[in-house]
Structure formats: C-alpha cells, structure tokens
PDB file of C-alpha atoms in Angstrom:
ATOM      1  CA  MET L  78       3.687 -61.490 -23.681  1.00 67.00           C
ATOM      2  CA  GLU L  79       4.828 -57.893 -23.227  1.00 79.00           C
ATOM      3  CA  ALA L  80       7.747 -58.452 -25.611  1.00 83.00           C
ATOM      4  CA  ARG L  81       5.384 -60.049 -28.132  1.00 84.00           C
ATOM      5  CA  PHE L  82       3.047 -57.054 -27.922  1.00 89.00           C
ATOM      6  CA  VAL L  83       5.914 -54.607 -28.459  1.00 91.00           C
ATOM      7  CA  ARG L  84       7.133 -56.590 -31.487  1.00 85.00           C
ATOM      8  CA  THR L  85       3.604 -56.725 -32.903  1.00 88.00           C
ATOM      9  CA  LEU L  86       3.098 -52.992 -32.370  1.00 92.00           C
ATOM     10  CA  ILE L  87       6.443 -52.072 -33.940  1.00 90.00           C
ATOM     11  CA  LEU L  88       5.757 -54.301 -36.958  1.00 88.00           C
ATOM     12  CA  PHE L  89       2.296 -52.743 -37.316  1.00 92.00           C
ATOM     13  CA  VAL L  90       3.699 -49.198 -37.292  1.00 93.00           C
ATOM     14  CA  VAL L  91       6.509 -50.060 -39.730  1.00 91.00           C
ATOM     15  CA  LEU L  92       4.179 -51.835 -42.179  1.00 92.00           C
ATOM     16  CA  THR L  93       1.613 -49.031 -41.933  1.00 93.00           C
ATOM     17  CA  LEU L  94       4.268 -46.531 -43.031  1.00 94.00           C
ATOM     18  CA  VAL L  95       5.801 -48.775 -45.712  1.00 93.00           C
ATOM     19  CA  PHE L  96       2.518 -49.828 -47.296  1.00 94.00           C
ATOM     20  CA  GLY L  97       1.102 -46.329 -46.908  1.00 93.00           C
ATOM     21  CA  VAL L  98       3.815 -45.192 -49.338  1.00 95.00           C
ATOM     22  CA  LEU L  99       3.573 -48.212 -51.672  1.00 95.00           C
ATOM     23  CA  GLU L 100      -0.215 -48.092 -51.914  1.00 94.00           C
ATOM     24  CA  ARG L 101      -0.027 -44.355 -52.564  1.00 93.00           C
ATOM     25  CA  PHE L 102       2.463 -44.509 -55.456  1.00 95.00           C
ATOM     26  CA  PHE L 103       1.825 -47.995 -56.943  1.00 96.00           C
ATOM     27  CA  PRO L 104      -1.908 -48.608 -56.416  1.00 96.00           C
ATOM     28  CA  SER L 105      -3.733 -51.516 -57.998  1.00 96.00           C
ATOM     29  CA  ILE L 106      -6.996 -49.614 -57.524  1.00 95.00           C
ATOM     30  CA  PRO L 107      -6.111 -45.866 -57.345  1.00 95.00           C
ATOM     31  CA  GLU L 108      -9.542 -44.765 -56.155  1.00 93.00           C
ATOM     32  CA  GLN L 109      -9.698 -47.200 -53.229  1.00 92.00           C
ATOM     33  CA  PRO L 110     -10.038 -45.187 -49.999  1.00 91.00           C
ATOM     34  CA  LYS L 111      -7.362 -45.646 -47.356  1.00 84.00           C
ATOM     35  CA  TRP L 112      -9.896 -45.505 -44.549  1.00 87.00           C
ATOM     36  CA  ARG L 113     -12.050 -48.176 -46.085  1.00 89.00           C
ATOM     37  CA  ARG L 114     -14.952 -49.999 -44.497  1.00 88.00           C
ATOM     38  CA  GLY L 115     -13.644 -52.589 -42.059  1.00 91.00           C
ATOM     39  CA  VAL L 116     -10.244 -50.996 -41.461  1.00 94.00           C
ATOM     40  CA  TRP L 117     -10.731 -50.861 -37.678  1.00 95.00           C
ATOM     41  CA  LEU L 118     -11.958 -54.455 -37.604  1.00 96.00           C
ATOM     42  CA  ASP L 119      -8.858 -55.562 -39.499  1.00 96.00           C
ATOM     43  CA  THR L 120      -6.659 -53.545 -37.135  1.00 96.00           C
ATOM     44  CA  PHE L 121      -8.208 -55.475 -34.262  1.00 96.00           C
ATOM     45  CA  TYR L 122      -7.572 -58.724 -36.148  1.00 96.00           C
ATOM     46  CA  TRP L 123      -3.908 -57.732 -36.578  1.00 94.00           C
ATOM     47  CA  PHE L 124      -3.334 -57.643 -32.813  1.00 94.00           C
ATOM     48  CA  PHE L 125      -5.740 -60.450 -31.885  1.00 95.00           C
ATOM     49  CA  THR L 126      -4.273 -62.881 -34.423  1.00 92.00           C
ATOM     50  CA  GLN L 127      -0.674 -62.271 -33.397  1.00 89.00           C
ATOM     51  CA  LEU L 128      -1.212 -61.952 -29.637  1.00 92.00           C
ATOM     52  CA  VAL L 129      -3.929 -64.543 -29.047  1.00 94.00           C
ATOM     53  CA  THR L 130      -4.497 -66.874 -31.999  1.00 93.00           C
ATOM     54  CA  GLN L 131      -0.818 -67.473 -32.739  1.00 88.00           C
ATOM     55  CA  VAL L 132      -0.111 -68.263 -29.083  1.00 89.00           C
ATOM     56  CA  ILE L 133      -2.902 -70.856 -29.163  1.00 93.00           C
ATOM     57  CA  SER L 134      -1.449 -72.182 -32.432  1.00 89.00           C
ATOM     58  CA  LEU L 135       1.968 -72.661 -30.796  1.00 85.00           C
ATOM     59  CA  GLY L 136       0.305 -74.632 -28.010  1.00 89.00           C
ATOM     60  CA  ALA L 137      -1.571 -76.782 -30.541  1.00 91.00           C
ATOM     61  CA  ILE L 138       1.655 -77.467 -32.475  1.00 86.00           C
ATOM     62  CA  ALA L 139       3.420 -78.413 -29.239  1.00 84.00           C
ATOM     63  CA  LEU L 140       0.606 -80.828 -28.301  1.00 86.00           C
ATOM     64  CA  ALA L 141       0.734 -82.411 -31.749  1.00 85.00           C
ATOM     65  CA  ALA L 142       4.501 -82.910 -31.454  1.00 82.00           C
ATOM     66  CA  VAL L 143       4.555 -84.252 -27.868  1.00 81.00           C
ATOM     67  CA  PRO L 144       3.763 -87.925 -28.725  1.00 82.00           C
ATOM     68  CA  PHE L 145       6.547 -87.978 -31.313  1.00 79.00           C
ATOM     69  CA  TYR L 146       9.084 -86.380 -28.968  1.00 79.00           C
ATOM     70  CA  LEU L 147       8.096 -88.988 -26.360  1.00 81.00           C
ATOM     71  CA  LEU L 148       8.993 -91.742 -28.812  1.00 80.00           C
ATOM     72  CA  LEU L 149      12.333 -90.048 -29.497  1.00 76.00           C
ATOM     73  CA  GLY L 150      13.052 -89.730 -25.793  1.00 75.00           C
ATOM     74  CA  ARG L 151      13.317 -85.933 -26.017  1.00 74.00           C
ATOM     75  CA  ILE L 152      10.407 -85.785 -23.584  1.00 77.00           C
ATOM     76  CA  THR L 153      10.102 -88.247 -20.706  1.00 76.00           C
ATOM     77  CA  ILE L 154       7.518 -88.906 -18.036  1.00 77.00           C
ATOM     78  CA  GLN L 155       8.924 -88.872 -14.508  1.00 74.00           C
ATOM     79  CA  ASN L 156       6.701 -89.316 -11.449  1.00 72.00           C
ATOM     80  CA  GLY L 157       3.632 -88.643 -13.536  1.00 68.00           C
ATOM     81  CA  THR L 158       4.922 -85.344 -14.987  1.00 74.00           C
ATOM     82  CA  LEU L 159       6.480 -84.488 -18.318  1.00 71.00           C
ATOM     83  CA  SER L 160      10.184 -83.721 -18.291  1.00 75.00           C
ATOM     84  CA  LEU L 161      11.989 -82.265 -21.274  1.00 73.00           C
ATOM     85  CA  ASP L 162      15.352 -80.973 -22.370  1.00 73.00           C
ATOM     86  CA  VAL L 163      14.631 -77.714 -24.220  1.00 76.00           C
ATOM     87  CA  ASN L 164      18.059 -77.638 -25.877  1.00 78.00           C
ATOM     88  CA  GLN L 165      17.567 -81.112 -27.334  1.00 76.00           C
ATOM     89  CA  ILE L 166      14.183 -80.156 -28.751  1.00 77.00           C
ATOM     90  CA  LEU L 167      15.482 -76.892 -30.224  1.00 79.00           C
ATOM     91  CA  ALA L 168      18.330 -78.791 -31.898  1.00 81.00           C
ATOM     92  CA  GLY L 169      15.976 -80.922 -33.991  1.00 82.00           C
ATOM     93  CA  TYR L 170      16.983 -84.491 -34.811  1.00 83.00           C
ATOM     94  CA  GLY L 171      18.177 -86.772 -37.585  1.00 86.00           C
ATOM     95  CA  ALA L 172      20.229 -85.823 -40.644  1.00 88.00           C
ATOM     96  CA  VAL L 173      18.370 -82.510 -41.045  1.00 89.00           C
ATOM     97  CA  SER L 174      19.536 -81.281 -37.633  1.00 87.00           C
ATOM     98  CA  TYR L 175      23.170 -81.228 -38.829  1.00 89.00           C
ATOM     99  CA  LEU L 176      22.374 -78.586 -41.430  1.00 91.00           C
ATOM    100  CA  PRO L 177      22.958 -74.906 -40.550  1.00 90.00           C
ATOM    101  CA  LEU L 178      19.784 -73.108 -39.436  1.00 85.00           C
ATOM    102  CA  TRP L 179      19.743 -70.920 -42.555  1.00 85.00           C
ATOM    103  CA  VAL L 180      19.851 -74.016 -44.786  1.00 90.00           C
ATOM    104  CA  GLN L 181      17.060 -75.610 -42.760  1.00 89.00           C
ATOM    105  CA  GLY L 182      15.116 -72.386 -43.203  1.00 85.00           C
ATOM    106  CA  LEU L 183      15.507 -72.424 -46.991  1.00 87.00           C
ATOM    107  CA  ILE L 184      14.359 -76.038 -47.239  1.00 90.00           C
ATOM    108  CA  MET L 185      11.447 -75.369 -44.921  1.00 87.00           C
ATOM    109  CA  ILE L 186      10.277 -72.378 -46.954  1.00 88.00           C
ATOM    110  CA  VAL L 187       9.839 -74.638 -49.993  1.00 92.00           C
ATOM    111  CA  VAL L 188       8.384 -77.665 -48.189  1.00 92.00           C
ATOM    112  CA  GLY L 189       6.218 -75.461 -45.975  1.00 89.00           C
ATOM    113  CA  ASP L 190       4.791 -73.617 -48.975  1.00 93.00           C
ATOM    114  CA  LEU L 191       3.891 -76.894 -50.675  1.00 95.00           C
ATOM    115  CA  ILE L 192       2.047 -77.969 -47.524  1.00 94.00           C
ATOM    116  CA  GLY L 193       0.489 -74.498 -47.312  1.00 93.00           C
ATOM    117  CA  TYR L 194      -0.736 -74.748 -50.910  1.00 97.00           C
ATOM    118  CA  TRP L 195      -2.758 -77.891 -50.176  1.00 97.00           C
ATOM    119  CA  THR L 196      -3.883 -76.630 -46.771  1.00 96.00           C
ATOM    120  CA  HIS L 197      -5.184 -73.494 -48.491  1.00 96.00           C
ATOM    121  CA  ARG L 198      -7.048 -75.561 -51.074  1.00 96.00           C
ATOM    122  CA  TRP L 199      -8.544 -77.592 -48.241  1.00 95.00           C
ATOM    123  CA  HIS L 200      -9.876 -74.349 -46.726  1.00 96.00           C
ATOM    124  CA  HIS L 201     -11.704 -73.725 -50.010  1.00 95.00           C
ATOM    125  CA  SER L 202     -13.460 -77.083 -49.761  1.00 91.00           C
ATOM    126  CA  ARG L 203     -16.925 -77.595 -48.305  1.00 86.00           C
ATOM    127  CA  GLN L 204     -15.411 -78.845 -45.049  1.00 87.00           C
ATOM    128  CA  LEU L 205     -13.563 -75.629 -44.145  1.00 92.00           C
ATOM    129  CA  TRP L 206     -14.989 -72.867 -46.335  1.00 93.00           C
ATOM    130  CA  SER L 207     -17.245 -71.488 -43.579  1.00 91.00           C
ATOM    131  CA  ILE L 208     -14.072 -70.806 -41.576  1.00 94.00           C
ATOM    132  CA  HIS L 209     -12.005 -69.438 -44.468  1.00 95.00           C
ATOM    133  CA  ALA L 210     -14.861 -67.292 -45.815  1.00 94.00           C
ATOM    134  CA  ILE L 211     -14.059 -64.733 -43.099  1.00 96.00           C
ATOM    135  CA  HIS L 212     -10.725 -64.015 -44.804  1.00 96.00           C
ATOM    136  CA  HIS L 213     -12.502 -63.428 -48.122  1.00 95.00           C
ATOM    137  CA  SER L 214     -15.314 -61.299 -46.697  1.00 95.00           C
ATOM    138  CA  SER L 215     -13.732 -57.873 -47.197  1.00 94.00           C
ATOM    139  CA  GLU L 216     -14.847 -56.094 -50.371  1.00 93.00           C
ATOM    140  CA  MET L 217     -11.703 -53.938 -50.380  1.00 94.00           C
ATOM    141  CA  ILE L 218      -8.301 -55.601 -50.117  1.00 95.00           C
ATOM    142  CA  ASP L 219      -5.136 -54.039 -48.734  1.00 95.00           C
ATOM    143  CA  TRP L 220      -2.163 -55.198 -46.626  1.00 95.00           C
ATOM    144  CA  LEU L 221      -4.195 -55.131 -43.404  1.00 94.00           C
ATOM    145  CA  THR L 222      -6.699 -57.638 -44.818  1.00 94.00           C
ATOM    146  CA  ALA L 223      -4.000 -60.288 -44.451  1.00 94.00           C
ATOM    147  CA  MET L 224      -4.773 -60.668 -40.740  1.00 93.00           C
ATOM    148  CA  ARG L 225      -8.553 -61.015 -41.138  1.00 95.00           C
ATOM    149  CA  LEU L 226      -8.538 -64.674 -40.161  1.00 95.00           C
ATOM    150  CA  HIS L 227     -10.923 -66.760 -38.127  1.00 95.00           C
ATOM    151  CA  PRO L 228      -8.900 -68.231 -35.213  1.00 95.00           C
ATOM    152  CA  LEU L 229      -9.664 -71.783 -36.386  1.00 95.00           C
ATOM    153  CA  ASN L 230      -8.391 -70.897 -39.879  1.00 95.00           C
ATOM    154  CA  ASP L 231      -5.060 -69.695 -38.509  1.00 92.00           C
ATOM    155  CA  ILE L 232      -4.676 -72.560 -36.038  1.00 93.00           C
ATOM    156  CA  ILE L 233      -5.425 -75.275 -38.618  1.00 94.00           C
ATOM    157  CA  SER L 234      -3.064 -73.702 -41.166  1.00 93.00           C
ATOM    158  CA  ARG L 235      -0.173 -73.337 -38.735  1.00 88.00           C
ATOM    159  CA  VAL L 236      -0.552 -76.801 -37.236  1.00 91.00           C
ATOM    160  CA  CYS L 237      -0.746 -78.368 -40.718  1.00 92.00           C
ATOM    161  CA  GLN L 238       2.378 -76.516 -41.858  1.00 88.00           C
ATOM    162  CA  ALA L 239       4.599 -76.543 -38.772  1.00 86.00           C
ATOM    163  CA  THR L 240       3.943 -80.017 -37.357  1.00 88.00           C
ATOM    164  CA  PRO L 241       5.207 -82.027 -40.377  1.00 90.00           C
ATOM    165  CA  LEU L 242       8.344 -79.855 -40.479  1.00 87.00           C
ATOM    166  CA  LEU L 243       9.056 -80.549 -36.817  1.00 86.00           C
ATOM    167  CA  LEU L 244       8.428 -84.271 -37.299  1.00 86.00           C
ATOM    168  CA  LEU L 245      10.891 -84.274 -40.201  1.00 88.00           C
ATOM    169  CA  GLY L 246      13.559 -83.140 -37.727  1.00 88.00           C
ATOM    170  CA  PHE L 247      13.827 -79.414 -38.462  1.00 87.00           C
ATOM    171  CA  SER L 248      14.742 -77.163 -35.557  1.00 85.00           C
ATOM    172  CA  PRO L 249      11.801 -75.259 -34.020  1.00 79.00           C
ATOM    173  CA  MET L 250      13.993 -72.135 -34.226  1.00 78.00           C
ATOM    174  CA  ALA L 251      14.106 -72.452 -38.012  1.00 73.00           C
ATOM    175  CA  VAL L 252      10.323 -72.983 -38.012  1.00 64.00           C
ATOM    176  CA  ASP L 253       9.895 -69.705 -36.122  1.00 65.00           C
ATOM    177  CA  VAL L 254      12.035 -67.826 -38.660  1.00 63.00           C
ATOM    178  CA  TYR L 255       9.893 -69.250 -41.466  1.00 60.00           C
ATOM    179  CA  VAL L 256       6.686 -68.025 -39.775  1.00 64.00           C
ATOM    180  CA  VAL L 257       8.040 -64.474 -39.307  1.00 64.00           C
ATOM    181  CA  LEU L 258       9.115 -64.219 -42.965  1.00 70.00           C
ATOM    182  CA  LEU L 259       5.799 -65.601 -44.182  1.00 75.00           C
ATOM    183  CA  THR L 260       3.811 -63.097 -42.070  1.00 75.00           C
ATOM    184  CA  SER L 261       5.617 -60.143 -43.662  1.00 80.00           C
ATOM    185  CA  HIS L 262       5.202 -61.539 -47.181  1.00 89.00           C
ATOM    186  CA  ILE L 263       1.512 -62.253 -46.645  1.00 91.00           C
ATOM    187  CA  ALA L 264       0.984 -58.569 -45.814  1.00 92.00           C
ATOM    188  CA  LEU L 265       2.719 -57.598 -49.078  1.00 94.00           C
ATOM    189  CA  ILE L 266       0.669 -59.855 -51.354  1.00 96.00           C
ATOM    190  CA  HIS L 267      -2.603 -58.462 -49.993  1.00 96.00           C
ATOM    191  CA  ALA L 268      -1.513 -54.831 -50.431  1.00 96.00           C
ATOM    192  CA  ASN L 269      -3.340 -52.524 -52.824  1.00 97.00           C
ATOM    193  CA  VAL L 270      -0.249 -52.545 -55.042  1.00 97.00           C
ATOM    194  CA  SER L 271      -0.137 -53.312 -58.771  1.00 96.00           C
ATOM    195  CA  TRP L 272       3.204 -55.150 -58.792  1.00 97.00           C
ATOM    196  CA  THR L 273       3.347 -58.355 -60.830  1.00 96.00           C
ATOM    197  CA  PHE L 274       7.142 -58.880 -60.466  1.00 96.00           C
ATOM    198  CA  GLY L 275       7.379 -59.054 -64.262  1.00 93.00           C
ATOM    199  CA  PRO L 276       9.484 -62.032 -65.438  1.00 92.00           C
ATOM    200  CA  PHE L 277       9.673 -63.250 -61.820  1.00 95.00           C
ATOM    201  CA  ARG L 278       5.899 -63.648 -61.622  1.00 94.00           C
ATOM    202  CA  TYR L 279       6.354 -67.423 -61.730  1.00 95.00           C
ATOM    203  CA  VAL L 280       9.126 -67.420 -59.125  1.00 95.00           C
ATOM    204  CA  ILE L 281       7.572 -65.616 -56.167  1.00 95.00           C
ATOM    205  CA  SER L 282       4.023 -64.525 -55.431  1.00 97.00           C
ATOM    206  CA  SER L 283       3.208 -60.880 -56.036  1.00 97.00           C
ATOM    207  CA  PRO L 284       0.352 -58.613 -54.902  1.00 97.00           C
ATOM    208  CA  ALA L 285      -1.320 -58.989 -58.322  1.00 96.00           C
ATOM    209  CA  PHE L 286      -1.021 -62.783 -58.102  1.00 97.00           C
ATOM    210  CA  HIS L 287      -2.723 -63.077 -54.722  1.00 97.00           C
ATOM    211  CA  ARG L 288      -5.293 -60.344 -55.269  1.00 97.00           C
ATOM    212  CA  TRP L 289      -6.589 -62.429 -58.184  1.00 97.00           C
ATOM    213  CA  HIS L 290      -7.169 -65.186 -55.614  1.00 96.00           C
ATOM    214  CA  HIS L 291      -9.512 -62.866 -53.704  1.00 96.00           C
ATOM    215  CA  THR L 292     -11.503 -61.684 -56.718  1.00 94.00           C
ATOM    216  CA  THR L 293     -15.148 -62.537 -57.258  1.00 92.00           C
ATOM    217  CA  GLU L 294     -14.585 -62.338 -61.022  1.00 90.00           C
ATOM    218  CA  GLU L 295     -15.348 -65.727 -62.565  1.00 86.00           C
ATOM    219  CA  LEU L 296     -12.007 -66.377 -64.291  1.00 84.00           C
ATOM    220  CA  GLY L 297     -10.053 -65.820 -61.063  1.00 86.00           C
ATOM    221  CA  ALA L 298     -12.192 -68.111 -58.918  1.00 84.00           C
ATOM    222  CA  GLY L 299     -10.361 -71.072 -57.388  1.00 89.00           C
ATOM    223  CA  LYS L 300      -6.921 -69.850 -58.463  1.00 95.00           C
ATOM    224  CA  ASN L 301      -3.559 -68.859 -56.953  1.00 97.00           C
ATOM    225  CA  PHE L 302      -3.407 -70.795 -53.676  1.00 97.00           C
ATOM    226  CA  ALA L 303       0.358 -70.649 -53.113  1.00 96.00           C
ATOM    227  CA  GLY L 304       1.661 -68.350 -50.404  1.00 93.00           C
ATOM    228  CA  LEU L 305       5.194 -67.881 -51.773  1.00 94.00           C
ATOM    229  CA  PHE L 306       5.885 -69.915 -54.902  1.00 96.00           C
ATOM    230  CA  PRO L 307       3.425 -69.704 -57.841  1.00 97.00           C
ATOM    231  CA  VAL L 308       5.169 -72.709 -59.384  1.00 97.00           C
ATOM    232  CA  PHE L 309       2.902 -74.911 -57.255  1.00 97.00           C
ATOM    233  CA  ASP L 310      -0.140 -73.333 -58.931  1.00 97.00           C
ATOM    234  CA  LEU L 311       1.511 -73.892 -62.318  1.00 97.00           C
ATOM    235  CA  ILE L 312       2.154 -77.550 -61.489  1.00 97.00           C
ATOM    236  CA  PHE L 313      -1.365 -78.209 -60.190  1.00 97.00           C
ATOM    237  CA  GLY L 314      -3.217 -76.132 -62.788  1.00 96.00           C
ATOM    238  CA  THR L 315      -4.473 -73.276 -60.602  1.00 96.00           C
ATOM    239  CA  PHE L 316      -2.318 -70.377 -61.851  1.00 97.00           C
ATOM    240  CA  TYR L 317      -4.095 -67.259 -63.139  1.00 96.00           C
ATOM    241  CA  MET L 318      -2.554 -63.832 -63.717  1.00 95.00           C
ATOM    242  CA  PRO L 319      -3.506 -62.172 -67.032  1.00 94.00           C
ATOM    243  CA  GLN L 320      -0.994 -59.611 -68.241  1.00 90.00           C
ATOM    244  CA  GLY L 321      -2.052 -55.985 -68.128  1.00 91.00           C
ATOM    245  CA  GLU L 322      -5.077 -56.635 -65.897  1.00 94.00           C
ATOM    246  CA  GLN L 323      -5.739 -56.058 -62.217  1.00 95.00           C
ATOM    247  CA  PRO L 324      -8.631 -57.565 -60.206  1.00 94.00           C
ATOM    248  CA  ARG L 325     -11.214 -55.042 -59.020  1.00 93.00           C
ATOM    249  CA  GLU L 326     -14.084 -56.987 -57.463  1.00 93.00           C
ATOM    250  CA  PHE L 327     -13.621 -58.720 -54.110  1.00 94.00           C
ATOM    251  CA  GLY L 328     -15.684 -60.242 -51.330  1.00 92.00           C
ATOM    252  CA  LEU L 329     -18.095 -63.165 -51.195  1.00 91.00           C
ATOM    253  CA  ILE L 330     -20.661 -64.305 -53.742  1.00 83.00           C
ATOM    254  CA  GLY L 331     -24.103 -64.994 -52.301  1.00 79.00           C
ATOM    255  CA  GLU L 332     -22.938 -64.766 -48.683  1.00 78.00           C
ATOM    256  CA  LYS L 333     -23.107 -61.833 -46.304  1.00 82.00           C
ATOM    257  CA  ILE L 334     -21.039 -61.649 -43.135  1.00 90.00           C
ATOM    258  CA  LYS L 335     -21.445 -58.722 -40.759  1.00 91.00           C
ATOM    259  CA  GLU L 336     -18.416 -56.507 -40.158  1.00 93.00           C
ATOM    260  CA  THR L 337     -18.096 -57.272 -36.448  1.00 94.00           C
ATOM    261  CA  PHE L 338     -15.606 -59.582 -34.769  1.00 95.00           C
ATOM    262  CA  LEU L 339     -18.257 -61.499 -32.808  1.00 95.00           C
ATOM    263  CA  ASP L 340     -20.425 -62.148 -35.883  1.00 93.00           C
ATOM    264  CA  GLN L 341     -17.399 -63.359 -37.832  1.00 95.00           C
ATOM    265  CA  LEU L 342     -16.243 -65.503 -34.920  1.00 94.00           C
ATOM    266  CA  LEU L 343     -19.654 -67.200 -34.756  1.00 93.00           C
ATOM    267  CA  PHE L 344     -20.216 -67.419 -38.523  1.00 91.00           C
ATOM    268  CA  PRO L 345     -18.871 -70.996 -38.931  1.00 89.00           C
ATOM    269  CA  TYR L 346     -20.977 -72.230 -36.006  1.00 87.00           C
ATOM    270  CA  ARG L 347     -24.117 -70.654 -37.489  1.00 79.00           C
ATOM    271  CA  THR L 348     -23.291 -72.148 -40.888  1.00 74.00           C
ATOM    272  CA  TRP L 349     -22.812 -75.622 -39.413  1.00 70.00           C
ATOM    273  CA  LYS L 350     -26.071 -75.155 -37.515  1.00 66.00           C
ATOM    274  CA  ARG L 351     -27.899 -74.339 -40.775  1.00 56.00           C
ATOM    275  CA  VAL L 352     -26.355 -77.385 -42.458  1.00 55.00           C
ATOM    276  CA  ARG L 353     -27.607 -79.607 -39.638  1.00 55.00           C
ATOM    277  CA  ALA L 354     -31.027 -77.978 -39.893  1.00 54.00           C
ATOM    278  CA  TRP L 355     -31.143 -78.634 -43.654  1.00 46.00           C
ATOM    279  CA  PHE L 356     -30.007 -82.241 -43.156  1.00 49.00           C
ATOM    280  CA  ASN L 357     -32.875 -82.820 -40.740  1.00 53.00           C
ATOM    281  CA  SER L 358     -35.483 -80.912 -42.794  1.00 54.00           C
ATOM    282  CA  ASN L 359     -35.957 -83.429 -45.654  1.00 54.00           C
ATOM    283  CA  GLN L 360     -35.970 -80.468 -48.077  1.00 47.00           C
ATOM    284  CA  SER L 361     -33.920 -79.804 -51.178  1.00 43.00           C
ATOM    285  CA  ILE L 362     -31.056 -77.344 -50.797  1.00 43.00           C
ATOM    286  CA  ALA L 363     -32.895 -74.816 -53.001  1.00 46.00           C
ATOM    287  CA  GLU L 364     -36.074 -74.995 -50.890  1.00 47.00           C
ATOM    288  CA  PHE L 365     -34.163 -74.660 -47.644  1.00 42.00           C
ATOM    289  CA  ALA L 366     -32.034 -71.769 -48.980  1.00 46.00           C
ATOM    290  CA  GLU L 367     -35.155 -69.915 -50.129  1.00 48.00           C
ATOM    291  CA  LYS L 368     -36.749 -70.202 -46.691  1.00 53.00           C
ATOM    292  CA  GLU L 369     -33.534 -69.085 -45.022  1.00 48.00           C
ATOM    293  CA  GLN L 370     -33.345 -66.037 -47.315  1.00 49.00           C
ATOM    294  CA  ILE L 371     -36.944 -65.089 -46.525  1.00 49.00           C
ATOM    295  CA  LYS L 372     -36.244 -65.526 -42.826  1.00 53.00           C
ATOM    296  CA  ALA L 373     -33.142 -63.295 -43.053  1.00 48.00           C
ATOM    297  CA  SER L 374     -34.984 -60.555 -44.983  1.00 48.00           C
ATOM    298  CA  ASN L 375     -37.750 -60.447 -42.360  1.00 50.00           C
ATOM    299  CA  SER L 376     -35.346 -60.256 -39.426  1.00 48.00           C
TER     300      SER L 376
END
C-alpha cells in the first residue's frame, strides 16, 4: 500500500505540473479559474479512487475470475482452502498467452475500449445514471475531474472491462498495463485544453472530443462515449465534435448534487429511495417531482 501511495502521489505531482502548463497555454476556456469550485474535493477523489476504490475493484475482478480459474485448474481447493499457482495465473492461458505481453496489450486496448464504450453507455441508462451522475456533476471540467467517480461507478466499469479480458486468456500483467495507460489518457481528455488532434480526431480521443461528452448543451448530449477510439462512436452513431467550436457549459440538468464526498457517496442511495417512494405513492412522475422540489426548497 505504501508503494501504491508513493506512485499515486508522484503521478499526481507530475500531472499537476504537466497539465498546469498545457491548460495555461492551450486552454479550451481561457477564463476558467485554476482554483475552481470543487478542486479540493476532486483532489480527495484522486487519492481515494486510486488507493481505495481501485483496490476494491481488483478484489472484485479476482472474485469474478475465481470460478473460471477453478475450471481451468489454475486454482484448486485443498483441505477446504484455495490453492493457486501465481505464475500460472499471470501467464494467462490458451492461444493468446503465447503472444508477447506488448502484443497482448495492444489487442486489449482495442477490445477493452469497445467493452468500455458499451459500459459507459450503460452508465448513462436509467439503471446506472444515479451512480454516473457524480462524474458529470462538476460545472467546470479539467484534468482532475477525471477522478470524480462514485466507487460503484469505478468498480462496475473495471470489472466489466477487465474480467472478459482475463477470461479470454490475456495475462493479468497486460491488463494492469492497460489500466495504467488508460488512467493517464483519461486525465488528458478531461483537461481544460482545446486540442482536437486535427486529422487524427477520428483515431484517438482528444480533450475536445470528451469535453463535448460532458456538456449540457443539447447537441452534445448522449455523445462521445469512447475512452480511446472515437471510431466506436462513429460506428454506433454517437460521434459529435463540430469543427471550430469548444463546449462551454457543463454539469447536470435539473439535478443538484452537493459538493461534499459524503453527499455524493450517498446520492445514488437517496435517488433509489426516492424512486421506491414514487413507485409506492400511486402518483404521476410530475406530481411526485413537484412535491419533492417543494420539500427540497423548504428544507
């Protein structure tokens, strides 16, 4: 854990310096303050997500993979306890395991991003939006916003992406490399930077591409779900990046989430509680929403 903290701290310092320069000289929104509202909350998220949530995610991925590794014989049960050969697990299995790690990594980046595209779209559905809304709650977007994630959001995303790759036979070491690269790129595409990558805009996601995903402007709503490769948005009809324009309005429409970690942690639970209350109220959604708004304004 100490090594993980040191790595997280070093990465935080390096990215703070790098994006401090980039956001100063290539801003998407020049007037956006560096010490914006929520910057300390997002700093907390940076460390909490990488030191706590991601550790839980690794445990969840391991639990999801255990039954499959039991079938393969990579994990056995002896005297009522699990026994495993770490080297066998790290080696992967099947035809994929014979590929060099760097080749496995390249394949995984593409397959993982396709899975990530649909996982991201799932988070924008009614089932998971109350969890994912936390990530969209900031009204000013910069590189640090990337880590504003509800723990359940991060865990679900990582399990959905990593588990299929492991079951396909890829080495867990290659999976780990993929996660590290994706973390760094995610910080870039949230940065307050105007880059579009010009003719490569369709090849790899840029800050302009992903910032349009966060906009509250109508034309950008429900667009740009890919983490790395915009081609998936082109294929599935969700690509949006108008030339010569930068998004300026961010946040949530019709929803207010307090800028505290505890309130954001409990937001999905409170939302689910309201849904249950509406379901049991025999009222229309409009009637229930009106009463809830009156209740909130009086509190």
